[in-house]
Amino acid sequence: MKTIHIGDSSLRASQLSLGLMRMSHLSDKEAEGVIQAALSVGINYFDHADIYGAGESESIFGRAYRNLSIKREDILIQSKAGIVPGKMYDFSKKHLIQSVEESLRRLQTDYLDTFLLHRPDTLFEPEEVAEVFNQLEKSGKVRYFGVSNQTPMQIELLKTAVKQPLIINQLQMSVTHHPMIDAGFNMNRVNERSIVRDSSILEYSRIHQMTIQPWSPFQAGNNKQGVLFNHPDYQELSETLKNYAKEKEVSQEAIAIAWLLRHPAKMQPIIGSMNPERIKSASQATDIELSREEWYELYRIGGFPIP
């Protein structure tokens, strides 16, 4: 698998990441199989959050990778914090420090390669977050920092106090859900999909060398349920994905991921599947490159006409 630099850091990572939100449903043995499947295709980047499975996903992963005798330096582990499910968002020093400490314990590691602030906390104080980052960096418990689901101005506000580079922004994106691209076309006369609401986060991330990590790359868009493959609302798209997959001798999953990788922003898509075969089939995406015509065809067929 191809590798990329994460942001402007020294981290050299696999072009795809494996998201572990659903690992809490697995046995330790099944989790070992998932990790082995990822490593077998070159995925070395593993994305966690303190709330995934109420912490159980991190615990299972920690036991599984230890049982497999994987060298810690051979993998990159990322976690996120800041969500108190059903109650609030919390970027306070007490909450973030405690969350990182608990993640490290569950993951059975001394450090995180990257730590992201999960969904924005509108009550946060930049100076307090800066204290957190300084303490975590000085103690060696976190190497690099980033954010998730944040706008350019939220990031700029953080930067008024935070001195560490913010190298990642994790954002939802798929071939059927891409408002950050729609906004760039500025075609409000067509419909509301392109009204600028994202504050140019795509362009901002590229300018500031922040790696975008698209999450839910297989999710049907516009709040629809299920994955986009064979979805009743995306029949033409499903057929086109099948045709491209057959033509290029890869899977539909690979085409959906290749659509994200074709963008010059050098994104690092997060595969959330716990199915070893789907992980392997999705990894085929790094071996192909869609043409400009193919990229825009999938964009149009996904329900976004170009005047």
PDB file of C-alpha atoms in Angstrom:
ATOM      1  CA  MET A   1       0.000   0.000   0.000  1.00  0.00           C
ATOM      2  CA  LYS A   2       1.134   3.539  -0.728  1.00  0.00           C
ATOM      3  CA  THR A   3       2.061   5.736   2.213  1.00  0.00           C
ATOM      4  CA  ILE A   4       1.577   9.439   2.875  1.00  0.00           C
ATOM      5  CA  HIS A   5       2.896  12.051   5.277  1.00  0.00           C
ATOM      6  CA  ILE A   6       0.275  13.036   7.835  1.00  0.00           C
ATOM      7  CA  GLY A   7       0.018  16.806   7.619  1.00  0.00           C
ATOM      8  CA  ASP A   8       3.467  18.367   7.639  1.00  0.00           C
ATOM      9  CA  SER A   9       4.695  15.955  10.312  1.00  0.00           C
ATOM     10  CA  SER A  10       7.298  13.216  10.130  1.00  0.00           C
ATOM     11  CA  LEU A  11       4.585  10.545  10.443  1.00  0.00           C
ATOM     12  CA  ARG A  12       4.645   8.229   7.442  1.00  0.00           C
ATOM     13  CA  ALA A  13       1.358   6.356   7.386  1.00  0.00           C
ATOM     14  CA  SER A  14      -0.642   4.021   5.208  1.00  0.00           C
ATOM     15  CA  GLN A  15      -2.874   5.774   2.685  1.00  0.00           C
ATOM     16  CA  LEU A  16      -5.863   4.184   4.401  1.00  0.00           C
ATOM     17  CA  SER A  17      -6.721   4.072   8.095  1.00  0.00           C
ATOM     18  CA  LEU A  18      -8.787   1.502   9.962  1.00  0.00           C
ATOM     19  CA  GLY A  19     -11.499   2.920  12.230  1.00  0.00           C
ATOM     20  CA  LEU A  20     -12.221   0.818  15.308  1.00  0.00           C
ATOM     21  CA  MET A  21     -15.629   2.173  16.347  1.00  0.00           C
ATOM     22  CA  ARG A  22     -17.260  -1.250  15.852  1.00  0.00           C
ATOM     23  CA  MET A  23     -14.522  -3.346  17.459  1.00  0.00           C
ATOM     24  CA  SER A  24     -16.452  -3.460  20.734  1.00  0.00           C
ATOM     25  CA  HIS A  25     -18.731  -6.068  19.136  1.00  0.00           C
ATOM     26  CA  LEU A  26     -15.848  -8.484  18.508  1.00  0.00           C
ATOM     27  CA  SER A  27     -14.176 -11.159  20.576  1.00  0.00           C
ATOM     28  CA  ASP A  28     -10.448 -10.814  21.161  1.00  0.00           C
ATOM     29  CA  LYS A  29      -9.801 -13.537  18.574  1.00  0.00           C
ATOM     30  CA  GLU A  30     -11.991 -11.803  15.975  1.00  0.00           C
ATOM     31  CA  ALA A  31     -10.227  -8.523  16.709  1.00  0.00           C
ATOM     32  CA  GLU A  32      -6.881 -10.195  16.097  1.00  0.00           C
ATOM     33  CA  GLY A  33      -8.158 -11.323  12.696  1.00  0.00           C
ATOM     34  CA  VAL A  34      -9.218  -7.775  11.822  1.00  0.00           C
ATOM     35  CA  ILE A  35      -5.838  -6.331  12.815  1.00  0.00           C
ATOM     36  CA  GLN A  36      -3.996  -9.016  10.877  1.00  0.00           C
ATOM     37  CA  ALA A  37      -6.146  -8.352   7.799  1.00  0.00           C
ATOM     38  CA  ALA A  38      -5.311  -4.650   7.967  1.00  0.00           C
ATOM     39  CA  LEU A  39      -1.584  -5.250   8.412  1.00  0.00           C
ATOM     40  CA  SER A  40      -1.555  -7.814   5.592  1.00  0.00           C
ATOM     41  CA  VAL A  41      -2.575  -5.118   3.084  1.00  0.00           C
ATOM     42  CA  GLY A  42      -0.265  -2.472   4.545  1.00  0.00           C
ATOM     43  CA  ILE A  43      -2.649  -0.541   6.818  1.00  0.00           C
ATOM     44  CA  ASN A  44      -0.648   0.580   9.845  1.00  0.00           C
ATOM     45  CA  TYR A  45      -2.854   3.449  11.080  1.00  0.00           C
ATOM     46  CA  PHE A  46      -5.596   2.680  13.630  1.00  0.00           C
ATOM     47  CA  ASP A  47      -8.228   5.233  14.613  1.00  0.00           C
ATOM     48  CA  HIS A  48      -9.951   5.136  18.027  1.00  0.00           C
ATOM     49  CA  ALA A  49     -12.016   7.385  20.280  1.00  0.00           C
ATOM     50  CA  ASP A  50     -12.588   7.156  23.993  1.00  0.00           C
ATOM     51  CA  ILE A  51     -16.357   6.767  23.456  1.00  0.00           C
ATOM     52  CA  TYR A  52     -16.242   3.885  20.957  1.00  0.00           C
ATOM     53  CA  GLY A  53     -18.058   1.057  22.690  1.00  0.00           C
ATOM     54  CA  ALA A  54     -17.789   3.076  25.910  1.00  0.00           C
ATOM     55  CA  GLY A  55     -14.049   2.370  25.825  1.00  0.00           C
ATOM     56  CA  GLU A  56     -14.395  -1.327  25.062  1.00  0.00           C
ATOM     57  CA  SER A  57     -13.121  -0.945  21.486  1.00  0.00           C
ATOM     58  CA  GLU A  58      -9.802   0.383  22.804  1.00  0.00           C
ATOM     59  CA  SER A  59      -9.588  -2.381  25.413  1.00  0.00           C
ATOM     60  CA  ILE A  60     -10.169  -5.140  22.878  1.00  0.00           C
ATOM     61  CA  PHE A  61      -7.657  -3.607  20.466  1.00  0.00           C
ATOM     62  CA  GLY A  62      -5.082  -3.281  23.235  1.00  0.00           C
ATOM     63  CA  ARG A  63      -5.357  -6.944  24.163  1.00  0.00           C
ATOM     64  CA  ALA A  64      -5.466  -8.085  20.542  1.00  0.00           C
ATOM     65  CA  TYR A  65      -2.375  -6.290  19.295  1.00  0.00           C
ATOM     66  CA  ARG A  66      -0.463  -7.381  22.396  1.00  0.00           C
ATOM     67  CA  ASN A  67      -1.518 -10.996  21.826  1.00  0.00           C
ATOM     68  CA  LEU A  68      -0.235 -10.704  18.267  1.00  0.00           C
ATOM     69  CA  SER A  69       3.161  -9.492  19.565  1.00  0.00           C
ATOM     70  CA  ILE A  70       3.088  -6.494  17.251  1.00  0.00           C
ATOM     71  CA  LYS A  71       5.884  -4.018  17.899  1.00  0.00           C
ATOM     72  CA  ARG A  72       4.423  -0.727  19.052  1.00  0.00           C
ATOM     73  CA  GLU A  73       6.701   1.230  16.729  1.00  0.00           C
ATOM     74  CA  ASP A  74       5.342  -0.670  13.726  1.00  0.00           C
ATOM     75  CA  ILE A  75       1.850   0.794  14.058  1.00  0.00           C
ATOM     76  CA  LEU A  76       0.342   4.257  14.474  1.00  0.00           C
ATOM     77  CA  ILE A  77      -2.423   4.661  17.042  1.00  0.00           C
ATOM     78  CA  GLN A  78      -4.804   7.597  17.093  1.00  0.00           C
ATOM     79  CA  SER A  79      -7.526   8.413  19.582  1.00  0.00           C
ATOM     80  CA  LYS A  80     -10.012  11.222  20.141  1.00  0.00           C
ATOM     81  CA  ALA A  81     -11.783  12.777  23.130  1.00  0.00           C
ATOM     82  CA  GLY A  82     -14.175  15.570  23.946  1.00  0.00           C
ATOM     83  CA  ILE A  83     -17.622  13.957  23.696  1.00  0.00           C
ATOM     84  CA  VAL A  84     -19.631  13.053  26.774  1.00  0.00           C
ATOM     85  CA  PRO A  85     -22.367  10.993  25.075  1.00  0.00           C
ATOM     86  CA  GLY A  86     -25.862  12.349  25.468  1.00  0.00           C
ATOM     87  CA  LYS A  87     -24.706  15.137  27.778  1.00  0.00           C
ATOM     88  CA  MET A  88     -22.211  17.593  26.365  1.00  0.00           C
ATOM     89  CA  TYR A  89     -18.929  18.283  24.606  1.00  0.00           C
ATOM     90  CA  ASP A  90     -16.018  18.833  26.963  1.00  0.00           C
ATOM     91  CA  PHE A  91     -12.582  20.250  26.086  1.00  0.00           C
ATOM     92  CA  SER A  92     -11.763  21.029  29.720  1.00  0.00           C
ATOM     93  CA  LYS A  93      -8.292  20.155  30.970  1.00  0.00           C
ATOM     94  CA  LYS A  94      -9.640  17.711  33.529  1.00  0.00           C
ATOM     95  CA  HIS A  95     -11.713  15.797  30.999  1.00  0.00           C
ATOM     96  CA  LEU A  96      -9.126  15.657  28.199  1.00  0.00           C
ATOM     97  CA  ILE A  97      -6.225  14.602  30.418  1.00  0.00           C
ATOM     98  CA  GLN A  98      -8.327  11.935  32.099  1.00  0.00           C
ATOM     99  CA  SER A  99      -9.585  10.679  28.715  1.00  0.00           C
ATOM    100  CA  VAL A 100      -6.053  10.321  27.333  1.00  0.00           C
ATOM    101  CA  GLU A 101      -4.842   8.538  30.474  1.00  0.00           C
ATOM    102  CA  GLU A 102      -7.731   6.068  30.268  1.00  0.00           C
ATOM    103  CA  SER A 103      -7.205   5.500  26.539  1.00  0.00           C
ATOM    104  CA  LEU A 104      -3.532   4.737  27.106  1.00  0.00           C
ATOM    105  CA  ARG A 105      -4.417   2.253  29.807  1.00  0.00           C
ATOM    106  CA  ARG A 106      -7.019   0.506  27.650  1.00  0.00           C
ATOM    107  CA  LEU A 107      -4.761   0.469  24.596  1.00  0.00           C
ATOM    108  CA  GLN A 108      -1.836  -0.861  26.645  1.00  0.00           C
ATOM    109  CA  THR A 109       0.550   1.723  25.280  1.00  0.00           C
ATOM    110  CA  ASP A 110       2.645   4.550  26.713  1.00  0.00           C
ATOM    111  CA  TYR A 111       1.790   7.066  24.005  1.00  0.00           C
ATOM    112  CA  LEU A 112      -0.586   8.032  21.197  1.00  0.00           C
ATOM    113  CA  ASP A 113       0.890   8.922  17.844  1.00  0.00           C
ATOM    114  CA  THR A 114      -1.973  11.361  17.284  1.00  0.00           C
ATOM    115  CA  PHE A 115      -4.676  12.776  19.530  1.00  0.00           C
ATOM    116  CA  LEU A 116      -7.681  14.629  18.112  1.00  0.00           C
ATOM    117  CA  LEU A 117     -10.267  16.871  19.709  1.00  0.00           C
ATOM    118  CA  HIS A 118     -13.589  15.221  18.878  1.00  0.00           C
ATOM    119  CA  ARG A 119     -16.686  17.286  17.982  1.00  0.00           C
ATOM    120  CA  PRO A 120     -16.303  21.008  18.820  1.00  0.00           C
ATOM    121  CA  ASP A 121     -17.006  22.260  22.334  1.00  0.00           C
ATOM    122  CA  THR A 122     -18.398  25.780  21.964  1.00  0.00           C
ATOM    123  CA  LEU A 123     -17.486  26.505  25.609  1.00  0.00           C
ATOM    124  CA  PHE A 124     -13.797  25.688  25.207  1.00  0.00           C
ATOM    125  CA  GLU A 125     -11.005  28.094  26.137  1.00  0.00           C
ATOM    126  CA  PRO A 126      -7.979  27.991  23.781  1.00  0.00           C
ATOM    127  CA  GLU A 127      -5.579  28.631  26.661  1.00  0.00           C
ATOM    128  CA  GLU A 128      -6.922  25.632  28.574  1.00  0.00           C
ATOM    129  CA  VAL A 129      -6.558  23.345  25.557  1.00  0.00           C
ATOM    130  CA  ALA A 130      -3.022  24.691  25.091  1.00  0.00           C
ATOM    131  CA  GLU A 131      -2.195  23.618  28.648  1.00  0.00           C
ATOM    132  CA  VAL A 132      -3.489  20.138  27.870  1.00  0.00           C
ATOM    133  CA  PHE A 133      -1.458  19.810  24.683  1.00  0.00           C
ATOM    134  CA  ASN A 134       1.701  21.126  26.357  1.00  0.00           C
ATOM    135  CA  GLN A 135       1.347  18.675  29.235  1.00  0.00           C
ATOM    136  CA  LEU A 136       0.660  15.703  26.970  1.00  0.00           C
ATOM    137  CA  GLU A 137       3.537  16.570  24.641  1.00  0.00           C
ATOM    138  CA  LYS A 138       6.027  17.212  27.446  1.00  0.00           C
ATOM    139  CA  SER A 139       5.153  13.913  29.138  1.00  0.00           C
ATOM    140  CA  GLY A 140       5.619  12.032  25.864  1.00  0.00           C
ATOM    141  CA  LYS A 141       2.062  10.701  25.971  1.00  0.00           C
ATOM    142  CA  VAL A 142       1.066  12.304  22.646  1.00  0.00           C
ATOM    143  CA  ARG A 143       3.306  12.902  19.649  1.00  0.00           C
ATOM    144  CA  TYR A 144       1.026  14.957  17.373  1.00  0.00           C
ATOM    145  CA  PHE A 145      -2.326  16.718  17.589  1.00  0.00           C
ATOM    146  CA  GLY A 146      -5.334  17.420  15.416  1.00  0.00           C
ATOM    147  CA  VAL A 147      -9.082  18.007  15.385  1.00  0.00           C
ATOM    148  CA  SER A 148     -12.259  16.361  14.171  1.00  0.00           C
ATOM    149  CA  ASN A 149     -15.349  17.944  12.592  1.00  0.00           C
ATOM    150  CA  GLN A 150     -14.075  21.503  13.026  1.00  0.00           C
ATOM    151  CA  THR A 151     -14.375  24.626  10.881  1.00  0.00           C
ATOM    152  CA  PRO A 152     -11.494  26.899   9.859  1.00  0.00           C
ATOM    153  CA  MET A 153     -12.457  29.582  12.391  1.00  0.00           C
ATOM    154  CA  GLN A 154     -12.691  27.045  15.217  1.00  0.00           C
ATOM    155  CA  ILE A 155      -9.211  25.878  14.270  1.00  0.00           C
ATOM    156  CA  GLU A 156      -7.925  29.450  14.057  1.00  0.00           C
ATOM    157  CA  LEU A 157      -9.352  30.149  17.502  1.00  0.00           C
ATOM    158  CA  LEU A 158      -7.454  27.129  18.856  1.00  0.00           C
ATOM    159  CA  LYS A 159      -4.287  28.421  17.228  1.00  0.00           C
ATOM    160  CA  THR A 160      -4.410  31.660  19.207  1.00  0.00           C
ATOM    161  CA  ALA A 161      -3.057  29.653  22.135  1.00  0.00           C
ATOM    162  CA  VAL A 162      -2.086  26.188  20.899  1.00  0.00           C
ATOM    163  CA  LYS A 163       1.478  26.116  19.567  1.00  0.00           C
ATOM    164  CA  GLN A 164       1.646  22.532  18.331  1.00  0.00           C
ATOM    165  CA  PRO A 165       0.816  22.034  14.622  1.00  0.00           C
ATOM    166  CA  LEU A 166      -2.708  20.707  14.063  1.00  0.00           C
ATOM    167  CA  ILE A 167      -2.019  18.105  11.401  1.00  0.00           C
ATOM    168  CA  ILE A 168      -5.416  16.386  10.955  1.00  0.00           C
ATOM    169  CA  ASN A 169      -9.083  17.238  10.534  1.00  0.00           C
ATOM    170  CA  GLN A 170     -11.422  14.250  10.507  1.00  0.00           C
ATOM    171  CA  LEU A 171     -14.563  14.985   8.458  1.00  0.00           C
ATOM    172  CA  GLN A 172     -17.494  12.991   7.099  1.00  0.00           C
ATOM    173  CA  MET A 173     -17.252  12.382   3.367  1.00  0.00           C
ATOM    174  CA  SER A 174     -18.308   9.845   0.756  1.00  0.00           C
ATOM    175  CA  VAL A 175     -19.325   9.767  -2.898  1.00  0.00           C
ATOM    176  CA  THR A 176     -22.887  10.579  -1.750  1.00  0.00           C
ATOM    177  CA  HIS A 177     -21.998  13.035   1.028  1.00  0.00           C
ATOM    178  CA  HIS A 178     -19.549  15.825   0.224  1.00  0.00           C
ATOM    179  CA  PRO A 179     -20.866  19.288   1.162  1.00  0.00           C
ATOM    180  CA  MET A 180     -17.307  20.605   1.438  1.00  0.00           C
ATOM    181  CA  ILE A 181     -16.931  19.959  -2.315  1.00  0.00           C
ATOM    182  CA  ASP A 182     -20.424  21.156  -3.240  1.00  0.00           C
ATOM    183  CA  ALA A 183     -19.833  24.474  -1.509  1.00  0.00           C
ATOM    184  CA  GLY A 184     -16.805  25.115  -3.679  1.00  0.00           C
ATOM    185  CA  PHE A 185     -18.909  25.125  -6.840  1.00  0.00           C
ATOM    186  CA  ASN A 186     -20.945  28.075  -5.473  1.00  0.00           C
ATOM    187  CA  MET A 187     -24.038  27.161  -7.474  1.00  0.00           C
ATOM    188  CA  ASN A 188     -26.756  28.401  -5.140  1.00  0.00           C
ATOM    189  CA  ARG A 189     -29.087  28.939  -8.073  1.00  0.00           C
ATOM    190  CA  VAL A 190     -29.237  25.155  -8.625  1.00  0.00           C
ATOM    191  CA  ASN A 191     -30.290  24.096  -5.140  1.00  0.00           C
ATOM    192  CA  GLU A 192     -29.323  24.437  -1.512  1.00  0.00           C
ATOM    193  CA  ARG A 193     -26.642  21.766  -1.545  1.00  0.00           C
ATOM    194  CA  SER A 194     -23.932  24.242  -2.527  1.00  0.00           C
ATOM    195  CA  ILE A 195     -24.788  27.129  -0.223  1.00  0.00           C
ATOM    196  CA  VAL A 196     -21.547  27.881   1.562  1.00  0.00           C
ATOM    197  CA  ARG A 197     -21.837  26.531   5.086  1.00  0.00           C
ATOM    198  CA  ASP A 198     -18.462  24.839   5.533  1.00  0.00           C
ATOM    199  CA  SER A 199     -16.272  27.992   5.547  1.00  0.00           C
ATOM    200  CA  SER A 200     -14.036  26.476   2.849  1.00  0.00           C
ATOM    201  CA  ILE A 201     -12.744  23.717   5.121  1.00  0.00           C
ATOM    202  CA  LEU A 202     -11.465  21.705   2.153  1.00  0.00           C
ATOM    203  CA  GLU A 203      -9.330  24.558   0.848  1.00  0.00           C
ATOM    204  CA  TYR A 204      -8.289  25.597   4.357  1.00  0.00           C
ATOM    205  CA  SER A 205      -7.048  22.091   5.130  1.00  0.00           C
ATOM    206  CA  ARG A 206      -4.979  21.998   1.954  1.00  0.00           C
ATOM    207  CA  ILE A 207      -3.466  25.443   2.528  1.00  0.00           C
ATOM    208  CA  HIS A 208      -2.497  24.567   6.101  1.00  0.00           C
ATOM    209  CA  GLN A 209      -1.313  21.041   5.284  1.00  0.00           C
ATOM    210  CA  MET A 210      -3.894  19.327   7.449  1.00  0.00           C
ATOM    211  CA  THR A 211      -4.645  15.772   6.375  1.00  0.00           C
ATOM    212  CA  ILE A 212      -8.376  15.244   5.938  1.00  0.00           C
ATOM    213  CA  GLN A 213      -9.506  11.858   7.238  1.00  0.00           C
ATOM    214  CA  PRO A 214     -12.900  11.125   5.643  1.00  0.00           C
ATOM    215  CA  TRP A 215     -15.088   9.043   7.949  1.00  0.00           C
ATOM    216  CA  SER A 216     -18.042   6.867   6.891  1.00  0.00           C
ATOM    217  CA  PRO A 217     -16.813   6.597   3.270  1.00  0.00           C
ATOM    218  CA  PHE A 218     -19.409   3.893   2.508  1.00  0.00           C
ATOM    219  CA  GLN A 219     -22.340   5.595   4.231  1.00  0.00           C
ATOM    220  CA  ALA A 220     -25.336   6.645   2.142  1.00  0.00           C
ATOM    221  CA  GLY A 221     -25.619  10.437   2.139  1.00  0.00           C
ATOM    222  CA  ASN A 222     -28.274  12.942   3.197  1.00  0.00           C
ATOM    223  CA  ASN A 223     -29.147  11.145   6.440  1.00  0.00           C
ATOM    224  CA  LYS A 224     -30.146   7.960   4.614  1.00  0.00           C
ATOM    225  CA  GLN A 225     -29.753   4.656   6.421  1.00  0.00           C
ATOM    226  CA  GLY A 226     -27.244   1.984   5.448  1.00  0.00           C
ATOM    227  CA  VAL A 227     -24.309   1.813   3.063  1.00  0.00           C
ATOM    228  CA  LEU A 228     -24.430   3.278  -0.422  1.00  0.00           C
ATOM    229  CA  PHE A 229     -23.850  -0.050  -2.206  1.00  0.00           C
ATOM    230  CA  ASN A 230     -27.109  -1.421  -3.632  1.00  0.00           C
ATOM    231  CA  HIS A 231     -29.031   1.289  -1.810  1.00  0.00           C
ATOM    232  CA  PRO A 232     -32.531   1.705  -3.335  1.00  0.00           C
ATOM    233  CA  ASP A 233     -32.025   5.478  -3.601  1.00  0.00           C
ATOM    234  CA  TYR A 234     -28.737   5.068  -5.477  1.00  0.00           C
ATOM    235  CA  GLN A 235     -29.478   2.381  -8.051  1.00  0.00           C
ATOM    236  CA  GLU A 236     -27.708   4.097 -10.950  1.00  0.00           C
ATOM    237  CA  LEU A 237     -24.699   4.846  -8.766  1.00  0.00           C
ATOM    238  CA  SER A 238     -24.570   1.223  -7.611  1.00  0.00           C
ATOM    239  CA  GLU A 239     -24.592  -0.006 -11.195  1.00  0.00           C
ATOM    240  CA  THR A 240     -21.860   2.429 -12.167  1.00  0.00           C
ATOM    241  CA  LEU A 241     -19.718   1.367  -9.213  1.00  0.00           C
ATOM    242  CA  LYS A 242     -20.199  -2.263 -10.250  1.00  0.00           C
ATOM    243  CA  ASN A 243     -19.218  -1.474 -13.839  1.00  0.00           C
ATOM    244  CA  TYR A 244     -16.089   0.405 -12.817  1.00  0.00           C
ATOM    245  CA  ALA A 245     -15.189  -2.365 -10.373  1.00  0.00           C
ATOM    246  CA  LYS A 246     -15.533  -4.998 -13.092  1.00  0.00           C
ATOM    247  CA  GLU A 247     -13.578  -2.925 -15.600  1.00  0.00           C
ATOM    248  CA  LYS A 248     -10.696  -2.284 -13.197  1.00  0.00           C
ATOM    249  CA  GLU A 249     -10.856  -5.730 -11.568  1.00  0.00           C
ATOM    250  CA  VAL A 250     -11.356  -4.391  -8.077  1.00  0.00           C
ATOM    251  CA  SER A 251     -14.251  -4.206  -5.611  1.00  0.00           C
ATOM    252  CA  GLN A 252     -17.023  -1.611  -5.362  1.00  0.00           C
ATOM    253  CA  GLU A 253     -15.540  -0.603  -2.024  1.00  0.00           C
ATOM    254  CA  ALA A 254     -12.242   0.112  -3.767  1.00  0.00           C
ATOM    255  CA  ILE A 255     -13.946   2.380  -6.301  1.00  0.00           C
ATOM    256  CA  ALA A 256     -15.712   4.322  -3.530  1.00  0.00           C
ATOM    257  CA  ILE A 257     -12.390   4.821  -1.730  1.00  0.00           C
ATOM    258  CA  ALA A 258     -10.553   5.618  -4.975  1.00  0.00           C
ATOM    259  CA  TRP A 259     -13.059   8.429  -5.529  1.00  0.00           C
ATOM    260  CA  LEU A 260     -11.818  10.033  -2.300  1.00  0.00           C
ATOM    261  CA  LEU A 261      -8.155   9.352  -3.043  1.00  0.00           C
ATOM    262  CA  ARG A 262      -8.459  10.949  -6.495  1.00  0.00           C
ATOM    263  CA  HIS A 263      -8.905  14.348  -4.877  1.00  0.00           C
ATOM    264  CA  PRO A 264      -5.595  16.284  -4.743  1.00  0.00           C
ATOM    265  CA  ALA A 265      -6.087  17.024  -1.035  1.00  0.00           C
ATOM    266  CA  LYS A 266      -4.235  13.752  -0.315  1.00  0.00           C
ATOM    267  CA  MET A 267      -6.891  12.442   2.063  1.00  0.00           C
ATOM    268  CA  GLN A 268      -6.544   9.418   4.338  1.00  0.00           C
ATOM    269  CA  PRO A 269      -9.949   7.635   4.270  1.00  0.00           C
ATOM    270  CA  ILE A 270     -11.020   5.712   7.368  1.00  0.00           C
ATOM    271  CA  ILE A 271     -12.432   2.254   6.698  1.00  0.00           C
ATOM    272  CA  GLY A 272     -14.833   1.366   9.490  1.00  0.00           C
ATOM    273  CA  SER A 273     -15.529  -2.235   8.535  1.00  0.00           C
ATOM    274  CA  MET A 274     -14.688  -5.098  10.888  1.00  0.00           C
ATOM    275  CA  ASN A 275     -14.988  -7.590   8.017  1.00  0.00           C
ATOM    276  CA  PRO A 276     -11.473  -8.769   7.050  1.00  0.00           C
ATOM    277  CA  GLU A 277     -12.515  -9.418   3.448  1.00  0.00           C
ATOM    278  CA  ARG A 278     -14.052  -5.957   3.045  1.00  0.00           C
ATOM    279  CA  ILE A 279     -10.901  -4.407   4.503  1.00  0.00           C
ATOM    280  CA  LYS A 280      -8.801  -6.281   1.975  1.00  0.00           C
ATOM    281  CA  SER A 281     -11.088  -5.426  -0.945  1.00  0.00           C
ATOM    282  CA  ALA A 282     -11.196  -1.736   0.008  1.00  0.00           C
ATOM    283  CA  SER A 283      -7.402  -1.616   0.095  1.00  0.00           C
ATOM    284  CA  GLN A 284      -7.353  -2.234  -3.669  1.00  0.00           C
ATOM    285  CA  ALA A 285      -8.231   1.449  -4.028  1.00  0.00           C
ATOM    286  CA  THR A 286      -4.619   2.488  -3.597  1.00  0.00           C
ATOM    287  CA  ASP A 287      -3.633   0.604  -6.760  1.00  0.00           C
ATOM    288  CA  ILE A 288      -5.952   2.514  -9.113  1.00  0.00           C
ATOM    289  CA  GLU A 289      -6.583   6.135 -10.052  1.00  0.00           C
ATOM    290  CA  LEU A 290      -9.852   7.366 -11.455  1.00  0.00           C
ATOM    291  CA  SER A 291      -9.722   9.737 -14.400  1.00  0.00           C
ATOM    292  CA  ARG A 292     -11.187  13.215 -14.146  1.00  0.00           C
ATOM    293  CA  GLU A 293     -14.111  12.046 -16.293  1.00  0.00           C
ATOM    294  CA  GLU A 294     -14.753   9.022 -14.063  1.00  0.00           C
ATOM    295  CA  TRP A 295     -14.574  11.104 -10.896  1.00  0.00           C
ATOM    296  CA  TYR A 296     -17.125  13.610 -12.146  1.00  0.00           C
ATOM    297  CA  GLU A 297     -19.371  10.882 -13.504  1.00  0.00           C
ATOM    298  CA  LEU A 298     -19.626   9.327 -10.036  1.00  0.00           C
ATOM    299  CA  TYR A 299     -20.229  12.782  -8.573  1.00  0.00           C
ATOM    300  CA  ARG A 300     -23.096  13.456 -11.000  1.00  0.00           C
ATOM    301  CA  ILE A 301     -24.697  10.026 -10.740  1.00  0.00           C
ATOM    302  CA  GLY A 302     -24.533  10.289  -6.965  1.00  0.00           C
ATOM    303  CA  GLY A 303     -27.243  12.938  -7.326  1.00  0.00           C
ATOM    304  CA  PHE A 304     -25.313  16.150  -7.907  1.00  0.00           C
ATOM    305  CA  PRO A 305     -25.855  17.439 -11.469  1.00  0.00           C
ATOM    306  CA  ILE A 306     -23.446  19.908 -12.995  1.00  0.00           C
ATOM    307  CA  PRO A 307     -25.169  22.653 -15.010  1.00  0.00           C
TER     308      PRO A 307
END
